[in-house]
Amino acid sequence: MDKFLSRKRTFDDNKASTSAQTSIVLKIKSRKYSQEYLNFGFTITEVNGEEKPLCVICSKILAADSMKPNKLKRHFETLHVNEKALLTSYKVSNKIARCKKPHTIAEELILPAAIEIAETMFGDNFAKELQSIPLSNDTVSRRIDDIAEDVEQQLFGKLRDKLFSIQLDEATDSNKDAHFIAYVRFWDGMTAVELLFCKPIKLKAIAIVLFDISNNFINEANIEWKNCVGIRTDGARTMSGRFKSIQALVKQKSPLCIWTHCMIHREALASKEISLGLNIVLMTVVTVVNYIKMRPLKSRIFSGLCKDMGAVYSSLLFDCEARWLSRGKFLQRVYELRNEITIFLEEENLPEAEKFRDGLFLMKLSYLVDIYLRN
């Protein structure tokens, strides 16, 4: 009868059961990472203390039980073996970056349109091949970052063994945030000018702060200051002062470096010394353009007026004091739309309308256009 009765479990039985379960858990083995997995494009990463395979091509993390050659090979052949599709992905991403389009345009417009074109022109088989091109939003963003990093590394590689000069300037974006911009010029079979960096100015725009931005970038890029033989800035004291300026700090790193006053800023300074009559014309034009451009309603009305009159352009350009050629284009646009501006000013009952009817004023305006565009 005892065998039909439930016998009470003792402490030793519980301990034995727990020990058995522990031994079973300990027997579960996970496959270790091998350097041979790099042949399939996989490295290793740790997630919550567990080692998992990481694809170096698409950055996808697989499950721990996928640490097997056949599963890694299947992922590689299914998604990454098509080199033409990978190259196409980079080329499309490069086009998107150059055109400054949103990254989602590849997945939402470019790829579907390409598939429909191939299907219509060549058949379903060709269209199916296009579906293997990775063009998701994250993929395009990652491709653009890869291209930018590669271009940057190529530039750094050229600068490490060549003499170069840099041009430094401060600028503000549309949000009024200050940025420190550097261009580099060097000889690479022919004179090359490249954007070296554009860094935000988080502190005060004083010489030591701006120099630290440049110095940190140069050191991180492993570029030698001694190869810098020229520096070009504007005439501001922070930039070109004799003792406590950026050019003085750069010369401490590279004693043979020669400072030059930026030609663009020299032209801007020279333009301020024009005759009083021409300066009055210039200031009048700037005032009129700002009146139209700075008010959205006025800008839309002016645009509609230009379209109704069949003008080539429907908007004006802003004036830029530090860009000689930009100011020339600004004045040229005003001169080409002088009739539309005159009618607009008359409708607004502004006194500047009389000046745009004056032949002497227009003659001086055309002269300003000529000297700014031809010099």
mmCIF file of C-alpha atoms in Angstrom, residues 132-363:
data_model
loop_
_atom_site.group_PDB
_atom_site.id
_atom_site.type_symbol
_atom_site.label_atom_id
_atom_site.label_comp_id
_atom_site.label_asym_id
_atom_site.label_seq_id
_atom_site.Cartn_x
_atom_site.Cartn_y
_atom_site.Cartn_z
ATOM 1 C CA SER A 132 17.722 43.245 -53.905
ATOM 2 C CA ILE A 133 19.151 46.795 -53.797
ATOM 3 C CA PRO A 134 19.210 47.952 -50.133
ATOM 4 C CA LEU A 135 17.758 51.481 -50.078
ATOM 5 C CA SER A 136 15.958 51.788 -46.756
ATOM 6 C CA ASN A 137 16.101 55.039 -44.810
ATOM 7 C CA ASP A 138 18.694 53.720 -42.322
ATOM 8 C CA THR A 139 20.746 52.138 -45.095
ATOM 9 C CA VAL A 140 20.927 55.350 -47.128
ATOM 10 C CA SER A 141 21.883 57.319 -44.028
ATOM 11 C CA ARG A 142 24.630 54.800 -43.237
ATOM 12 C CA ARG A 143 25.898 54.850 -46.831
ATOM 13 C CA ILE A 144 26.152 58.653 -46.790
ATOM 14 C CA ASP A 145 28.096 58.524 -43.529
ATOM 15 C CA ASP A 146 30.441 55.922 -45.037
ATOM 16 C CA ILE A 147 31.016 58.044 -48.140
ATOM 17 C CA ALA A 148 31.650 61.170 -46.056
ATOM 18 C CA GLU A 149 34.097 59.342 -43.817
ATOM 19 C CA ASP A 150 35.919 57.885 -46.809
ATOM 20 C CA VAL A 151 36.240 61.319 -48.473
ATOM 21 C CA GLU A 152 37.483 62.778 -45.201
ATOM 22 C CA GLN A 153 40.084 60.042 -44.761
ATOM 23 C CA GLN A 154 41.294 60.513 -48.340
ATOM 24 C CA LEU A 155 41.750 64.228 -47.670
ATOM 25 C CA PHE A 156 43.628 63.533 -44.431
ATOM 26 C CA GLY A 157 45.880 61.081 -46.244
ATOM 27 C CA LYS A 158 46.823 63.737 -48.818
ATOM 28 C CA LEU A 159 47.514 66.393 -46.190
ATOM 29 C CA ARG A 160 49.842 64.233 -44.103
ATOM 30 C CA ASP A 161 52.679 64.445 -46.622
ATOM 31 C CA LYS A 162 51.959 67.741 -48.408
ATOM 32 C CA LEU A 163 52.408 71.424 -47.692
ATOM 33 C CA PHE A 164 49.097 73.221 -47.331
ATOM 34 C CA SER A 165 47.498 76.524 -46.376
ATOM 35 C CA ILE A 166 44.242 77.119 -44.544
ATOM 36 C CA GLN A 167 41.589 79.803 -44.703
ATOM 37 C CA LEU A 168 39.548 80.453 -41.551
ATOM 38 C CA ASP A 169 36.298 82.350 -41.164
ATOM 39 C CA GLU A 170 33.271 82.644 -38.896
ATOM 40 C CA ALA A 171 29.732 82.313 -40.208
ATOM 41 C CA THR A 172 26.177 81.968 -38.973
ATOM 42 C CA ASP A 173 23.456 79.697 -40.302
ATOM 43 C CA SER A 174 19.733 80.356 -40.689
ATOM 44 C CA ASN A 175 19.234 79.711 -36.960
ATOM 45 C CA LYS A 176 21.831 82.362 -36.086
ATOM 46 C CA ASP A 177 24.149 79.672 -34.710
ATOM 47 C CA ALA A 178 27.838 80.525 -35.026
ATOM 48 C CA HIS A 179 30.174 78.170 -36.896
ATOM 49 C CA PHE A 180 33.908 78.105 -37.448
ATOM 50 C CA ILE A 181 34.802 77.129 -41.022
ATOM 51 C CA ALA A 182 38.177 76.112 -42.424
ATOM 52 C CA TYR A 183 39.170 75.561 -46.055
ATOM 53 C CA VAL A 184 42.438 73.953 -47.063
ATOM 54 C CA ARG A 185 44.473 74.544 -50.229
ATOM 55 C CA PHE A 186 47.226 72.184 -51.402
ATOM 56 C CA TRP A 187 48.932 70.946 -54.548
ATOM 57 C CA ASP A 188 47.738 67.568 -55.812
ATOM 58 C CA GLY A 189 48.790 67.592 -59.438
ATOM 59 C CA MET A 190 46.741 70.755 -59.618
ATOM 60 C CA THR A 191 45.666 73.271 -57.012
ATOM 61 C CA ALA A 192 42.926 71.780 -54.858
ATOM 62 C CA VAL A 193 40.681 73.603 -52.414
ATOM 63 C CA GLU A 194 38.616 71.516 -50.025
ATOM 64 C CA LEU A 195 36.393 72.160 -47.030
ATOM 65 C CA LEU A 196 38.439 70.991 -44.059
ATOM 66 C CA PHE A 197 35.855 71.311 -41.281
ATOM 67 C CA CYS A 198 32.826 73.233 -40.076
ATOM 68 C CA LYS A 199 32.515 73.217 -36.286
ATOM 69 C CA PRO A 200 29.953 74.940 -34.049
ATOM 70 C CA ILE A 201 31.264 77.683 -31.761
ATOM 71 C CA LYS A 202 29.833 76.784 -28.360
ATOM 72 C CA LEU A 203 31.777 79.336 -26.320
ATOM 73 C CA LYS A 204 32.887 82.883 -27.019
ATOM 74 C CA ALA A 205 34.393 83.541 -30.441
ATOM 75 C CA ILE A 206 37.785 84.541 -29.064
ATOM 76 C CA ALA A 207 41.163 83.588 -30.488
ATOM 77 C CA ILE A 208 42.071 80.848 -27.992
ATOM 78 C CA VAL A 209 38.676 79.133 -28.371
ATOM 79 C CA LEU A 210 38.793 79.194 -32.174
ATOM 80 C CA PHE A 211 42.382 77.997 -32.195
ATOM 81 C CA ASP A 212 41.505 75.103 -29.870
ATOM 82 C CA ILE A 213 38.835 74.008 -32.356
ATOM 83 C CA SER A 214 41.403 74.007 -35.171
ATOM 84 C CA ASN A 215 44.158 72.431 -33.087
ATOM 85 C CA ASN A 216 41.959 69.588 -31.815
ATOM 86 C CA PHE A 217 40.814 68.796 -35.330
ATOM 87 C CA ILE A 218 44.360 68.828 -36.723
ATOM 88 C CA ASN A 219 45.589 66.539 -33.936
ATOM 89 C CA GLU A 220 42.691 64.095 -34.310
ATOM 90 C CA ALA A 221 43.334 63.925 -38.058
ATOM 91 C CA ASN A 222 47.024 63.211 -37.373
ATOM 92 C CA ILE A 223 48.127 66.160 -39.501
ATOM 93 C CA GLU A 224 51.345 68.036 -38.780
ATOM 94 C CA TRP A 225 51.133 71.770 -38.121
ATOM 95 C CA LYS A 226 54.628 72.168 -39.544
ATOM 96 C CA ASN A 227 53.230 71.449 -43.022
ATOM 97 C CA CYS A 228 50.979 74.498 -42.763
ATOM 98 C CA VAL A 229 52.801 77.233 -44.694
ATOM 99 C CA GLY A 230 49.997 79.773 -45.007
ATOM 100 C CA ILE A 231 46.953 81.061 -43.185
ATOM 101 C CA ARG A 232 44.334 83.441 -44.578
ATOM 102 C CA THR A 233 41.748 85.277 -42.464
ATOM 103 C CA ASP A 234 39.837 88.528 -42.408
ATOM 104 C CA GLY A 235 41.203 91.648 -40.768
ATOM 105 C CA ALA A 236 39.455 91.221 -37.416
ATOM 106 C CA ARG A 237 41.674 91.496 -34.363
ATOM 107 C CA THR A 238 40.722 88.006 -33.191
ATOM 108 C CA MET A 239 41.913 86.576 -36.497
ATOM 109 C CA SER A 240 44.849 88.735 -37.540
ATOM 110 C CA GLY A 241 46.136 90.444 -34.399
ATOM 111 C CA ARG A 242 49.874 90.461 -33.866
ATOM 112 C CA PHE A 243 50.124 88.807 -30.436
ATOM 113 C CA LYS A 244 46.884 87.125 -29.275
ATOM 114 C CA SER A 245 45.133 86.102 -32.450
ATOM 115 C CA ILE A 246 44.628 82.875 -34.371
ATOM 116 C CA GLN A 247 47.404 83.654 -36.830
ATOM 117 C CA ALA A 248 49.797 84.312 -33.916
ATOM 118 C CA LEU A 249 48.852 81.004 -32.263
ATOM 119 C CA VAL A 250 49.249 79.120 -35.537
ATOM 120 C CA LYS A 251 52.710 80.635 -36.025
ATOM 121 C CA GLN A 252 53.715 79.229 -32.643
ATOM 122 C CA LYS A 253 53.006 75.765 -34.070
ATOM 123 C CA SER A 254 54.407 76.534 -37.529
ATOM 124 C CA PRO A 255 56.936 79.409 -37.432
ATOM 125 C CA LEU A 256 57.279 79.463 -41.244
ATOM 126 C CA CYS A 257 53.533 80.021 -41.727
ATOM 127 C CA ILE A 258 52.703 83.266 -43.565
ATOM 128 C CA TRP A 259 49.506 85.221 -42.866
ATOM 129 C CA THR A 260 47.548 86.788 -45.754
ATOM 130 C CA HIS A 261 44.525 89.050 -45.627
ATOM 131 C CA CYS A 262 41.597 87.251 -47.295
ATOM 132 C CA MET A 263 40.973 88.671 -50.765
ATOM 133 C CA ILE A 264 37.191 88.426 -50.419
ATOM 134 C CA HIS A 265 37.204 90.515 -47.270
ATOM 135 C CA ARG A 266 39.654 92.956 -48.845
ATOM 136 C CA GLU A 267 37.242 93.438 -51.731
ATOM 137 C CA ALA A 268 34.391 93.939 -49.253
ATOM 138 C CA LEU A 269 36.429 96.627 -47.487
ATOM 139 C CA ALA A 270 37.286 98.247 -50.805
ATOM 140 C CA SER A 271 33.619 98.358 -51.803
ATOM 141 C CA LYS A 272 32.862 100.488 -48.762
ATOM 142 C CA GLU A 273 35.094 103.232 -50.153
ATOM 143 C CA ILE A 274 33.037 103.848 -53.279
ATOM 144 C CA SER A 275 31.860 107.375 -54.062
ATOM 145 C CA LEU A 276 28.995 108.909 -52.121
ATOM 146 C CA GLY A 277 26.685 108.931 -55.161
ATOM 147 C CA LEU A 278 27.185 105.230 -55.856
ATOM 148 C CA ASN A 279 26.882 104.386 -52.161
ATOM 149 C CA ILE A 280 23.487 106.134 -51.990
ATOM 150 C CA VAL A 281 22.288 104.042 -54.926
ATOM 151 C CA LEU A 282 23.558 100.863 -53.289
ATOM 152 C CA MET A 283 21.903 101.609 -49.932
ATOM 153 C CA THR A 284 18.624 102.485 -51.671
ATOM 154 C CA VAL A 285 18.608 99.167 -53.515
ATOM 155 C CA VAL A 286 19.402 97.236 -50.305
ATOM 156 C CA THR A 287 16.544 99.010 -48.489
ATOM 157 C CA VAL A 288 14.047 98.217 -51.249
ATOM 158 C CA VAL A 289 15.050 94.569 -51.496
ATOM 159 C CA ASN A 290 14.905 94.099 -47.720
ATOM 160 C CA TYR A 291 11.424 95.679 -47.682
ATOM 161 C CA ILE A 292 10.211 93.111 -50.210
ATOM 162 C CA LYS A 293 12.115 90.057 -49.033
ATOM 163 C CA MET A 294 11.688 90.450 -45.272
ATOM 164 C CA ARG A 295 7.885 90.475 -45.455
ATOM 165 C CA PRO A 296 6.331 87.196 -46.667
ATOM 166 C CA LEU A 297 3.143 88.867 -47.908
ATOM 167 C CA LYS A 298 5.053 91.501 -49.886
ATOM 168 C CA SER A 299 7.332 88.818 -51.295
ATOM 169 C CA ARG A 300 4.359 86.768 -52.544
ATOM 170 C CA ILE A 301 2.718 89.825 -54.090
ATOM 171 C CA PHE A 302 5.940 90.753 -55.855
ATOM 172 C CA SER A 303 6.370 87.189 -57.102
ATOM 173 C CA GLY A 304 2.845 87.200 -58.537
ATOM 174 C CA LEU A 305 3.514 90.558 -60.199
ATOM 175 C CA CYS A 306 6.674 89.218 -61.865
ATOM 176 C CA LYS A 307 4.802 86.183 -63.199
ATOM 177 C CA ASP A 308 1.961 88.321 -64.544
ATOM 178 C CA MET A 309 4.450 90.562 -66.368
ATOM 179 C CA GLY A 310 6.299 87.575 -67.841
ATOM 180 C CA ALA A 311 9.586 88.313 -66.068
ATOM 181 C CA VAL A 312 12.423 85.788 -66.241
ATOM 182 C CA TYR A 313 12.725 85.777 -62.426
ATOM 183 C CA SER A 314 10.038 85.932 -59.762
ATOM 184 C CA SER A 315 12.130 86.762 -56.678
ATOM 185 C CA LEU A 316 14.998 88.954 -55.563
ATOM 186 C CA LEU A 317 18.285 87.976 -53.923
ATOM 187 C CA PHE A 318 19.601 89.080 -50.545
ATOM 188 C CA ASP A 319 22.672 91.294 -50.308
ATOM 189 C CA CYS A 320 25.896 89.771 -48.971
ATOM 190 C CA GLU A 321 28.501 92.289 -47.878
ATOM 191 C CA ALA A 322 31.415 89.849 -47.653
ATOM 192 C CA ARG A 323 30.985 88.326 -51.116
ATOM 193 C CA TRP A 324 31.896 90.554 -54.054
ATOM 194 C CA LEU A 325 30.460 88.264 -56.753
ATOM 195 C CA SER A 326 27.340 87.596 -54.679
ATOM 196 C CA ARG A 327 26.689 91.330 -54.428
ATOM 197 C CA GLY A 328 27.117 91.590 -58.189
ATOM 198 C CA LYS A 329 24.450 88.939 -58.768
ATOM 199 C CA PHE A 330 22.228 90.680 -56.228
ATOM 200 C CA LEU A 331 22.487 93.997 -58.099
ATOM 201 C CA GLN A 332 22.103 92.332 -61.491
ATOM 202 C CA ARG A 333 18.818 90.720 -60.402
ATOM 203 C CA VAL A 334 17.540 94.112 -59.217
ATOM 204 C CA TYR A 335 18.499 95.733 -62.520
ATOM 205 C CA GLU A 336 16.774 93.020 -64.559
ATOM 206 C CA LEU A 337 13.581 93.386 -62.490
ATOM 207 C CA ARG A 338 13.716 97.186 -62.322
ATOM 208 C CA ASN A 339 10.370 97.640 -64.132
ATOM 209 C CA GLU A 340 8.586 95.185 -61.839
ATOM 210 C CA ILE A 341 10.146 96.825 -58.778
ATOM 211 C CA THR A 342 9.022 100.264 -59.965
ATOM 212 C CA ILE A 343 5.400 99.152 -60.374
ATOM 213 C CA PHE A 344 5.455 97.394 -56.995
ATOM 214 C CA LEU A 345 6.858 100.478 -55.218
ATOM 215 C CA GLU A 346 4.236 102.712 -56.855
ATOM 216 C CA GLU A 347 1.445 100.424 -55.656
ATOM 217 C CA GLU A 348 2.946 100.569 -52.165
ATOM 218 C CA ASN A 349 3.192 104.395 -52.374
ATOM 219 C CA LEU A 350 6.874 104.364 -51.487
ATOM 220 C CA PRO A 351 9.100 107.339 -52.398
ATOM 221 C CA GLU A 352 11.804 105.032 -53.774
ATOM 222 C CA ALA A 353 9.596 104.499 -56.845
ATOM 223 C CA GLU A 354 10.673 107.884 -58.203
ATOM 224 C CA LYS A 355 14.332 106.878 -58.020
ATOM 225 C CA PHE A 356 13.682 103.762 -60.107
ATOM 226 C CA ARG A 357 12.126 106.070 -62.719
ATOM 227 C CA ASP A 358 15.202 108.307 -62.718
ATOM 228 C CA GLY A 359 17.573 107.644 -65.627
ATOM 229 C CA LEU A 360 20.658 108.810 -63.689
ATOM 230 C CA PHE A 361 19.832 106.424 -60.829
ATOM 231 C CA LEU A 362 19.469 103.499 -63.226
ATOM 232 C CA MET A 363 22.715 104.439 -64.962
#
